[in-house]
Each structure stands twice: as C-alpha cells, then as structure tokens.
Amino acid sequence: MKRKVSVIGAGFVGTMTAQKIVEKNLADVTLLDIVEGLPQGKALDIMQSAPVEGFDRQITGSNDFAETEHSDIVVFTAGFPRAPGMSREELALKNGGIVKSVVETVARHAPACIIIMVTNPLDVMTHLAWKTSGFPAEKVMGMGGILDSARYRAFLAEELNVSAGNIETMVLGSHGDTMVPVDTHTTAGGIPVSRLIGRDRLDAIIERTKNGGAEIVNLLKSGSAWHAPSSSAVAMVEAILGDSKRIFPVSAYLTGQYGIEDMHIGVPVKLGASGIEEIYEITLSNKELEGLKQSAGAVSKTFEGLKIS
Ligand code: NAI
Ligand code: 2OP
C-alpha cells in the first residue's frame, strides 16, 4: 500500500525528517513551506540522491498546504526556534499563529491523518493542534520525550562506556526544563543505573539532559538541533506506519491519568496504526509525580496565555 507523509516546514528539522523517511523507504513525502521554492528545491535535491542511496519513495515540494491531501501522517515542524532572551510565552504566541492557520488547512484536506507536532513550545503547540483540528485525541501527539530520552541515553552510555542501545529510560513531562527523567525505569542492560553511577554524577547527567537543547544552541550560535530531533520524529512515523506497538514517551492528551486533565504532556504510550493506542500509567515516586504535575501546570499556564480557543 502507498503511504504518504507530509512534512510542514522545510527548515533543518523538516528537511532531515523528510530525507530520513524516504531513505528508510517508509512513505512518499510532500515537503511544504511558506517560502517559495524552498521545499521544491530541497525535495528535488533529496530526490536526486535516490539512485545513490537506493530508495524508491517519491519526494516533492510545495507551498500549497492543500497538497497534504491523503496524508497518513503530517509531521509539523514549521515555526521559529526560541531566540536568546525570548520567553516561552512569546515563542508560543509566534508559533501559535502558524500552527493554528496551517492545522486548519490540514484538517480540511487530510481529515484522516495523524498529526505529529515538533514545533516548540512542544506540548503547548500539540494541545493547540489538537484543539484546532478537532481530531480524536489519539491522532494528535507531540515529539519531545523520545529526544529527551535519547539525549539521556547517549550521556549515560558515554558515562558507562556501554552501547547506547543498552540504555532504557523514560523522560516524561513537558519538552523543556521541567522534564522528568524517571530513575526507577532507567537501566543499562536491565541493571538500574543508580547501582552503576553515583548519585552526584547521575544528577549532573540529568541536569545536562535537561539543558540538552540549550547546550547545542550555545555551540551552534544560531538555530537548534535537528539530527536527533528528526531521528526521534521518524521513529514515531515508523511505529505508526508499521503498526509496531512500540512504547515511547510522547506528548499525549491526558484525561485524569497521573492526576492531570485536559492537557498534553509527555507520558509513556503505545504507538500503532491508530496513533496513540494506549497511555500507560506507571508507578512514579512522589518526587517524579510532583515533577510531572508541575510540568503540566507550566504547559497549561502557557496555553492559557495564548488566548487562542
Ligand atoms: P527552521 O527555522 O530551520 O525551519 C522552520 C521552517 O518553518 C522554515 O523553513 C520556515 O520558512 C517555515 N515556516 C515558517 N512559517 C511557516 C508557515 N506559516 N507555514 C509553513 N512553514 C513555515 O527551524 P527548525 O530548526 O527546523 O525548527 C523548527 C521548529 O521545531 C522550531 O519551533 C524548533 O524549536 C522546533 N524543534 C522542536 C524539537 C522537539 O524536540 N520538539 C527539536 C528541535 C526543534
Ligand atoms: C531541542 O531540544 C530546541 O527543542 C529543541 O533541541
């Protein structure tokens, strides 16, 4: 069966996401952006790599969001990164306008698609996309926790000098500085990392994970990360198109789980063909649960400040 993924935003994250999707032969891709020529040029360049890379999927570029028609998945990366000195609220206002107007068009032209939000502030934009689309909750989700967990896993693997694939963890909560790494579910080859790394060192690694995005911004001087973010978004695309039922931390709509209601926040979910097929309510320590609630409170406050219904 032919699958189609539309990627909104032909910037760093969007272009790399589109490239990885076709290189993995997951689906045909339509890359969209507001800047004339940008998605067309990038799509053409990626298309010309097909004979060398050995993929058979088609990729096209467009400025017409109606071309999201028949998409199985729409990955949303359009918008601005947070500039130095800009508050989360200011960023939400700037990107909120883009998300609202583009999602309205997507919902009209691709009413059966699943939306994966990437644009920041992630959980706020995911909630806005869900509200704007009118889609069922299982069909609108945000990518943040896979990236935060990947960073934590990479740092832990480096510290222990073991394979990064051996590290299992869950970073929950909002994609931001209130994220919640869950100690009780962090293992290396099944061994709790708290038995392998001293508390002080582990706390320093957690702190580095929380600042993972900012560390890269500071090094790059302009723009933010895109390699690990696109890998993380594509992992979600792959799980949904392959109906693989993988469990990932994903920003999902909560209806009372963890004591949180009517908000999107990162929690463990099962991803399959229908989107979010289950939300897991795992046992957390009091500190972790409190952290998750605080994280949700911060998302709620920013969303209310948007004053977009
Ligand atoms: P970028 O600046 O390279 O690309 C953004 C693209 O959006 C640009 O090509 C721009 O022309 C386009 N755009 C702007 N307004 C538009 C509109 N109305 N319709 C369609 N396209 C529009 O930025 P980058 O690095 O790709 O990041 C994109 C977003 O993803 C940012 O908000 C960033 O903070 C976020 N991000 C989120 C991550 C996560 O873990 N959730 C990780 C990395 C980035
Ligand atoms: C990141 O974590 C900026 O959200 C982006 O790299």
Short mmCIF file of C-alpha atoms and ligand atoms in Angstrom, two decimals:
data_model
loop_
_atom_site.label_atom_id
_atom_site.label_comp_id
_atom_site.label_asym_id
_atom_site.label_seq_id
_atom_site.Cartn_x
_atom_site.Cartn_y
_atom_site.Cartn_z
CA MET A 1 0.00 0.00 0.00
CA LYS A 2 1.24 3.52 -0.90
CA ARG A 3 1.81 5.64 2.18
CA LYS A 4 2.11 9.40 2.28
CA VAL A 5 3.69 11.63 4.92
CA SER A 6 3.54 15.42 4.65
CA VAL A 7 6.23 17.39 6.44
CA ILE A 8 5.29 21.01 7.16
CA GLY A 9 8.34 23.24 7.38
CA ALA A 10 11.34 22.76 5.09
CA GLY A 11 13.85 24.03 7.63
CA PHE A 12 16.51 21.99 9.38
CA VAL A 13 14.24 19.56 11.24
CA GLY A 14 11.65 19.22 8.49
CA THR A 15 14.12 18.58 5.68
CA MET A 16 16.07 15.99 7.65
CA THR A 17 12.81 14.30 8.68
CA ALA A 18 11.70 14.14 5.03
CA GLN A 19 15.09 12.78 3.97
CA LYS A 20 15.09 10.04 6.60
CA ILE A 21 11.54 8.96 5.74
CA VAL A 22 12.34 8.39 2.07
CA GLU A 23 15.78 6.92 2.77
CA LYS A 24 14.10 4.34 5.02
CA ASN A 25 11.51 3.68 2.28
CA LEU A 26 8.72 4.40 4.80
CA ALA A 27 6.46 6.56 2.61
CA ASP A 28 6.24 9.10 -0.19
CA VAL A 29 6.83 12.59 1.20
CA THR A 30 5.42 16.02 0.43
CA LEU A 31 7.62 18.73 1.94
CA LEU A 32 5.80 22.04 2.49
CA ASP A 33 6.87 25.52 3.47
CA ILE A 34 5.65 29.08 3.17
CA VAL A 35 8.87 30.21 1.41
CA GLU A 36 8.53 29.87 -2.35
CA GLY A 37 11.00 27.48 -3.95
CA LEU A 38 12.46 26.26 -0.65
CA PRO A 39 10.57 22.95 -0.31
CA GLN A 40 10.70 22.38 -4.08
CA GLY A 41 14.47 22.87 -4.20
CA LYS A 42 15.14 20.69 -1.16
CA ALA A 43 12.80 17.95 -2.37
CA LEU A 44 14.49 17.94 -5.77
CA ASP A 45 17.91 17.63 -4.16
CA ILE A 46 16.77 14.72 -1.96
CA MET A 47 15.05 13.06 -4.93
CA GLN A 48 18.35 13.14 -6.85
CA SER A 49 20.03 11.19 -4.02
CA ALA A 50 17.66 8.22 -4.60
CA PRO A 51 19.86 6.36 -7.11
CA VAL A 52 22.87 6.64 -4.81
CA GLU A 53 21.08 5.93 -1.53
CA GLY A 54 18.91 3.24 -3.12
CA PHE A 55 15.40 4.34 -2.10
CA ASP A 56 12.25 4.11 -4.20
CA ARG A 57 9.91 6.57 -2.50
CA GLN A 58 8.90 9.85 -4.16
CA ILE A 59 9.52 13.26 -2.62
CA THR A 60 8.01 16.54 -3.83
CA GLY A 61 7.96 20.09 -2.52
CA SER A 62 5.08 22.57 -2.41
CA ASN A 63 3.82 25.85 -0.96
CA ASP A 64 0.20 24.73 -1.19
CA PHE A 65 -0.95 23.15 2.07
CA ALA A 66 -3.90 21.58 0.25
CA GLU A 67 -1.29 19.13 -1.03
CA THR A 68 -1.36 17.44 2.37
CA GLU A 69 -4.43 15.65 0.94
CA HIS A 70 -4.44 11.85 1.50
CA SER A 71 -1.59 12.04 4.02
CA ASP A 72 -1.42 9.21 6.53
CA ILE A 73 0.74 11.37 8.77
CA VAL A 74 1.52 15.09 8.89
CA VAL A 75 4.72 15.99 10.74
CA PHE A 76 4.60 19.64 11.79
CA THR A 77 7.99 21.41 12.05
CA ALA A 78 7.08 24.91 10.81
CA GLY A 79 7.88 27.82 13.04
CA PHE A 80 10.62 29.61 14.87
CA PRO A 81 13.09 28.27 17.38
CA ARG A 82 13.37 30.12 20.69
CA ALA A 83 15.74 33.05 20.27
CA PRO A 84 18.05 34.13 23.11
CA GLY A 85 16.08 36.21 25.62
CA MET A 86 12.69 35.12 24.21
CA SER A 87 10.23 33.76 26.78
CA ARG A 88 8.30 30.53 26.27
CA GLU A 89 5.12 32.66 26.11
CA GLU A 90 6.48 34.88 23.32
CA LEU A 91 7.51 31.82 21.33
CA ALA A 92 4.08 30.26 21.88
CA LEU A 93 2.39 33.38 20.52
CA LYS A 94 4.63 33.50 17.43
CA ASN A 95 4.37 29.80 16.58
CA GLY A 96 0.75 29.51 17.76
CA GLY A 97 -0.45 31.65 14.86
CA ILE A 98 1.39 29.45 12.35
CA VAL A 99 0.17 26.20 13.93
CA LYS A 100 -3.44 27.35 14.07
CA SER A 101 -3.66 28.55 10.47
CA VAL A 102 -1.80 25.60 8.91
CA VAL A 103 -3.56 22.95 11.03
CA GLU A 104 -6.96 24.39 9.97
CA THR A 105 -5.96 23.78 6.33
CA VAL A 106 -4.50 20.34 7.05
CA ALA A 107 -7.66 19.26 8.91
CA ARG A 108 -9.75 20.24 5.88
CA HIS A 109 -7.59 18.49 3.30
CA ALA A 110 -6.31 15.49 5.26
CA PRO A 111 -9.10 14.79 7.76
CA ALA A 112 -7.97 11.21 8.40
CA CYS A 113 -4.30 11.93 9.08
CA ILE A 114 -2.31 11.60 12.29
CA ILE A 115 -0.50 14.78 13.35
CA ILE A 116 2.94 14.63 14.94
CA MET A 117 3.84 18.04 16.35
CA VAL A 118 7.51 19.04 16.61
CA THR A 119 7.28 22.86 16.74
CA ASN A 120 8.07 24.45 20.12
CA PRO A 121 6.90 25.03 22.77
CA LEU A 122 6.09 21.43 22.05
CA ASP A 123 3.34 20.43 24.47
CA VAL A 124 1.53 23.76 24.07
CA MET A 125 1.65 23.52 20.26
CA THR A 126 0.45 19.89 20.39
CA HIS A 127 -2.53 20.92 22.52
CA LEU A 128 -3.29 23.78 20.14
CA ALA A 129 -3.06 21.50 17.09
CA TRP A 130 -5.41 19.00 18.72
CA LYS A 131 -7.96 21.71 19.60
CA THR A 132 -7.73 23.34 16.17
CA SER A 133 -8.01 20.09 14.21
CA GLY A 134 -10.99 18.67 16.10
CA PHE A 135 -9.30 15.26 15.61
CA PRO A 136 -9.66 12.41 18.12
CA ALA A 137 -7.06 12.64 20.90
CA GLU A 138 -5.20 9.51 19.76
CA LYS A 139 -4.44 11.17 16.41
CA VAL A 140 -2.59 14.26 17.63
CA MET A 141 0.68 13.87 19.52
CA GLY A 142 3.96 15.62 20.14
CA MET A 143 7.60 14.57 19.81
CA GLY A 144 9.70 15.60 22.79
CA GLY A 145 10.18 12.67 25.16
CA ILE A 146 11.92 10.44 22.61
CA LEU A 147 14.51 13.16 22.01
CA ASP A 148 14.97 13.92 25.72
CA SER A 149 15.27 10.19 26.46
CA ALA A 150 17.73 9.76 23.58
CA ARG A 151 19.94 12.50 24.99
CA TYR A 152 19.83 10.95 28.48
CA ARG A 153 20.57 7.51 27.00
CA ALA A 154 23.50 8.85 24.97
CA PHE A 155 25.03 10.60 28.01
CA LEU A 156 24.56 7.52 30.23
CA ALA A 157 26.10 5.26 27.58
CA GLU A 158 29.10 7.59 27.32
CA GLU A 159 29.50 7.63 31.11
CA LEU A 160 29.31 3.82 31.42
CA ASN A 161 31.17 3.11 28.17
CA VAL A 162 28.36 0.78 27.03
CA SER A 163 26.20 0.64 23.92
CA ALA A 164 23.58 3.42 23.83
CA GLY A 165 21.08 0.79 22.65
CA ASN A 166 21.57 -0.97 26.01
CA ILE A 167 20.21 2.01 27.95
CA GLU A 168 16.47 2.03 28.62
CA THR A 169 14.85 5.08 30.12
CA MET A 170 11.78 7.29 30.19
CA VAL A 171 11.98 11.06 30.25
CA LEU A 172 8.44 12.28 30.87
CA GLY A 173 6.74 15.65 31.33
CA SER A 174 6.98 18.64 29.08
CA HIS A 175 9.74 19.05 26.49
CA GLY A 176 11.52 21.80 28.37
CA ASP A 177 13.40 22.43 31.55
CA THR A 178 10.61 20.85 33.67
CA MET A 179 11.11 17.43 32.03
CA VAL A 180 11.09 14.45 34.42
CA PRO A 181 13.72 11.69 33.97
CA VAL A 182 12.30 8.59 35.68
CA ASP A 183 15.07 6.98 37.77
CA THR A 184 13.11 3.85 38.56
CA HIS A 185 12.84 2.97 34.86
CA THR A 186 16.43 3.77 33.86
CA THR A 187 18.58 0.71 33.27
CA ALA A 188 21.72 -0.42 31.44
CA GLY A 189 21.20 -3.95 30.15
CA GLY A 190 18.45 -4.30 32.78
CA ILE A 191 20.66 -3.08 35.68
CA PRO A 192 19.30 0.08 37.37
CA VAL A 193 21.81 2.85 36.51
CA SER A 194 21.58 4.12 40.10
CA ARG A 195 23.60 0.98 41.03
CA LEU A 196 26.27 1.80 38.46
CA ILE A 197 26.63 5.59 38.76
CA GLY A 198 26.90 7.62 41.99
CA ARG A 199 24.03 9.98 42.86
CA ASP A 200 26.03 13.19 42.31
CA ARG A 201 27.24 12.10 38.89
CA LEU A 202 23.76 10.89 37.91
CA ASP A 203 22.28 14.24 38.95
CA ALA A 204 24.87 16.05 36.82
CA ILE A 205 23.91 13.88 33.80
CA ILE A 206 20.20 14.61 34.42
CA GLU A 207 20.96 18.33 34.54
CA ARG A 208 22.88 18.07 31.26
CA THR A 209 19.89 16.24 29.72
CA LYS A 210 17.51 18.99 30.84
CA ASN A 211 19.77 21.53 29.13
CA GLY A 212 20.38 19.24 26.13
CA GLY A 213 18.70 21.52 23.61
CA ALA A 214 20.34 24.69 25.00
CA GLU A 215 23.82 23.08 25.02
CA ILE A 216 23.54 22.57 21.25
CA VAL A 217 22.08 26.06 20.65
CA ASN A 218 25.04 27.57 22.53
CA LEU A 219 27.51 25.63 20.40
CA LEU A 220 25.79 26.38 17.08
CA LYS A 221 25.31 30.09 17.92
CA SER A 222 22.24 30.19 15.65
CA GLY A 223 19.43 27.65 15.20
CA SER A 224 18.91 24.49 17.22
CA ALA A 225 19.37 20.72 16.96
CA TRP A 226 17.95 18.78 14.04
CA HIS A 227 19.70 15.41 13.71
CA ALA A 228 18.43 13.73 16.91
CA PRO A 229 15.07 15.59 16.66
CA SER A 230 14.42 14.26 13.14
CA SER A 231 15.51 10.73 14.15
CA SER A 232 13.00 10.92 17.01
CA ALA A 233 10.14 12.15 14.82
CA VAL A 234 10.88 9.45 12.24
CA ALA A 235 10.84 6.77 14.98
CA MET A 236 7.22 7.81 15.63
CA VAL A 237 6.37 7.78 11.91
CA GLU A 238 7.90 4.30 11.60
CA ALA A 239 6.00 2.93 14.62
CA ILE A 240 2.67 4.24 13.28
CA LEU A 241 3.10 3.20 9.63
CA GLY A 242 4.50 -0.20 10.70
CA ASP A 243 1.80 -0.65 13.39
CA SER A 244 4.69 -1.78 15.58
CA LYS A 245 3.09 -1.07 19.00
CA ARG A 246 6.35 0.39 20.32
CA ILE A 247 6.24 2.14 23.69
CA PHE A 248 7.63 5.67 23.64
CA PRO A 249 7.34 8.79 25.77
CA VAL A 250 5.07 11.03 23.69
CA SER A 251 3.13 14.21 24.38
CA ALA A 252 -0.43 12.90 24.69
CA TYR A 253 -3.81 14.25 25.79
CA LEU A 254 -4.48 13.28 29.40
CA THR A 255 -7.93 12.81 30.87
CA GLY A 256 -7.04 12.28 34.53
CA GLN A 257 -4.03 9.95 34.21
CA TYR A 258 -1.33 10.93 36.73
CA GLY A 259 -3.91 13.36 38.18
CA ILE A 260 -3.61 15.57 35.04
CA GLU A 261 -6.62 16.56 32.98
CA ASP A 262 -7.26 18.32 29.67
CA MET A 263 -3.61 18.91 28.76
CA HIS A 264 -0.89 17.41 26.55
CA ILE A 265 2.24 16.21 28.33
CA GLY A 266 4.91 13.55 27.79
CA VAL A 267 3.85 10.13 29.10
CA PRO A 268 4.57 6.52 28.03
CA VAL A 269 2.26 5.46 25.21
CA LYS A 270 1.88 2.60 22.74
CA LEU A 271 2.14 3.74 19.10
CA GLY A 272 0.42 1.79 16.34
CA ALA A 273 -1.65 2.25 13.20
CA SER A 274 -4.40 4.15 15.08
CA GLY A 275 -1.90 6.54 16.66
CA ILE A 276 -1.77 6.51 20.45
CA GLU A 277 -3.29 3.11 21.22
CA GLU A 278 -2.70 3.15 24.97
CA ILE A 279 -1.46 5.53 27.64
CA TYR A 280 0.44 3.77 30.43
CA GLU A 281 0.04 5.00 33.97
CA ILE A 282 3.24 3.70 35.56
CA THR A 283 4.15 3.93 39.23
CA LEU A 284 6.24 7.02 39.87
CA SER A 285 7.98 8.20 43.04
CA ASN A 286 6.28 11.11 44.82
CA LYS A 287 9.02 13.43 43.54
CA GLU A 288 8.57 12.26 39.94
CA LEU A 289 4.77 12.56 40.12
CA GLU A 290 5.04 16.03 41.61
CA GLY A 291 7.50 16.95 38.82
CA LEU A 292 5.08 15.70 36.17
CA LYS A 293 2.21 17.73 37.66
CA GLN A 294 4.38 20.85 37.84
CA SER A 295 5.39 20.31 34.24
CA ALA A 296 1.71 20.03 33.19
CA GLY A 297 0.90 23.17 35.21
CA ALA A 298 3.56 25.12 33.28
CA VAL A 299 2.14 23.90 29.93
CA SER A 300 -1.41 24.84 31.00
CA LYS A 301 -0.32 28.32 32.04
CA THR A 302 1.44 28.98 28.71
CA PHE A 303 -1.54 27.63 26.76
CA GLU A 304 -4.00 29.84 28.65
CA GLY A 305 -1.73 32.83 27.97
CA LEU A 306 -2.15 32.18 24.24
CA LYS A 307 -5.84 33.10 24.41
CA ILE A 308 -6.49 31.00 21.29
CA SER A 309 -9.61 28.86 21.56
P1 NAI B 1 13.97 26.33 10.81
O1 NAI B 1 13.94 27.79 11.03
O2 NAI B 1 15.16 25.70 10.18
O3 NAI B 1 12.69 25.88 9.95
C1 NAI B 1 11.42 26.35 10.18
C2 NAI B 1 10.72 26.45 8.83
O4 NAI B 1 9.35 26.81 9.06
C3 NAI B 1 11.31 27.50 7.89
O5 NAI B 1 11.71 26.91 6.67
C4 NAI B 1 10.18 28.50 7.69
O6 NAI B 1 10.14 29.05 6.38
C5 NAI B 1 8.98 27.59 7.94
N1 NAI B 1 7.76 28.34 8.22
C6 NAI B 1 7.59 29.49 8.91
N2 NAI B 1 6.31 29.87 8.90
C7 NAI B 1 5.64 28.95 8.18
C8 NAI B 1 4.29 28.78 7.82
N3 NAI B 1 3.36 29.66 8.17
N4 NAI B 1 3.98 27.71 7.08
C9 NAI B 1 4.91 26.83 6.71
N5 NAI B 1 6.21 26.92 7.02
C10 NAI B 1 6.57 27.97 7.75
O7 NAI B 1 13.69 25.67 12.25
P2 NAI B 1 13.99 24.16 12.70
O8 NAI B 1 15.34 24.08 13.29
O9 NAI B 1 13.61 23.25 11.60
O10 NAI B 1 12.95 24.02 13.92
C11 NAI B 1 11.58 24.05 13.64
C12 NAI B 1 10.78 24.01 14.95
O11 NAI B 1 11.00 22.77 15.61
C13 NAI B 1 11.15 25.10 15.97
O12 NAI B 1 9.98 25.58 16.61
C14 NAI B 1 12.05 24.36 16.95
O13 NAI B 1 12.09 24.96 18.22
C15 NAI B 1 11.34 23.01 16.99
N6 NAI B 1 12.12 21.90 17.48
C16 NAI B 1 11.49 21.04 18.33
C17 NAI B 1 12.12 19.91 18.81
C18 NAI B 1 11.39 18.95 19.69
O14 NAI B 1 12.03 18.11 20.32
N7 NAI B 1 10.07 19.00 19.75
C19 NAI B 1 13.54 19.64 18.48
C20 NAI B 1 14.10 20.60 17.54
C21 NAI B 1 13.40 21.69 17.07
C1 2OP B 2 15.76 20.81 21.35
O1 2OP B 2 15.50 20.23 22.41
C2 2OP B 2 15.24 23.11 20.68
O2 2OP B 2 13.52 21.63 21.35
C3 2OP B 2 14.76 21.74 20.73
O3 2OP B 2 16.85 20.66 20.76
#
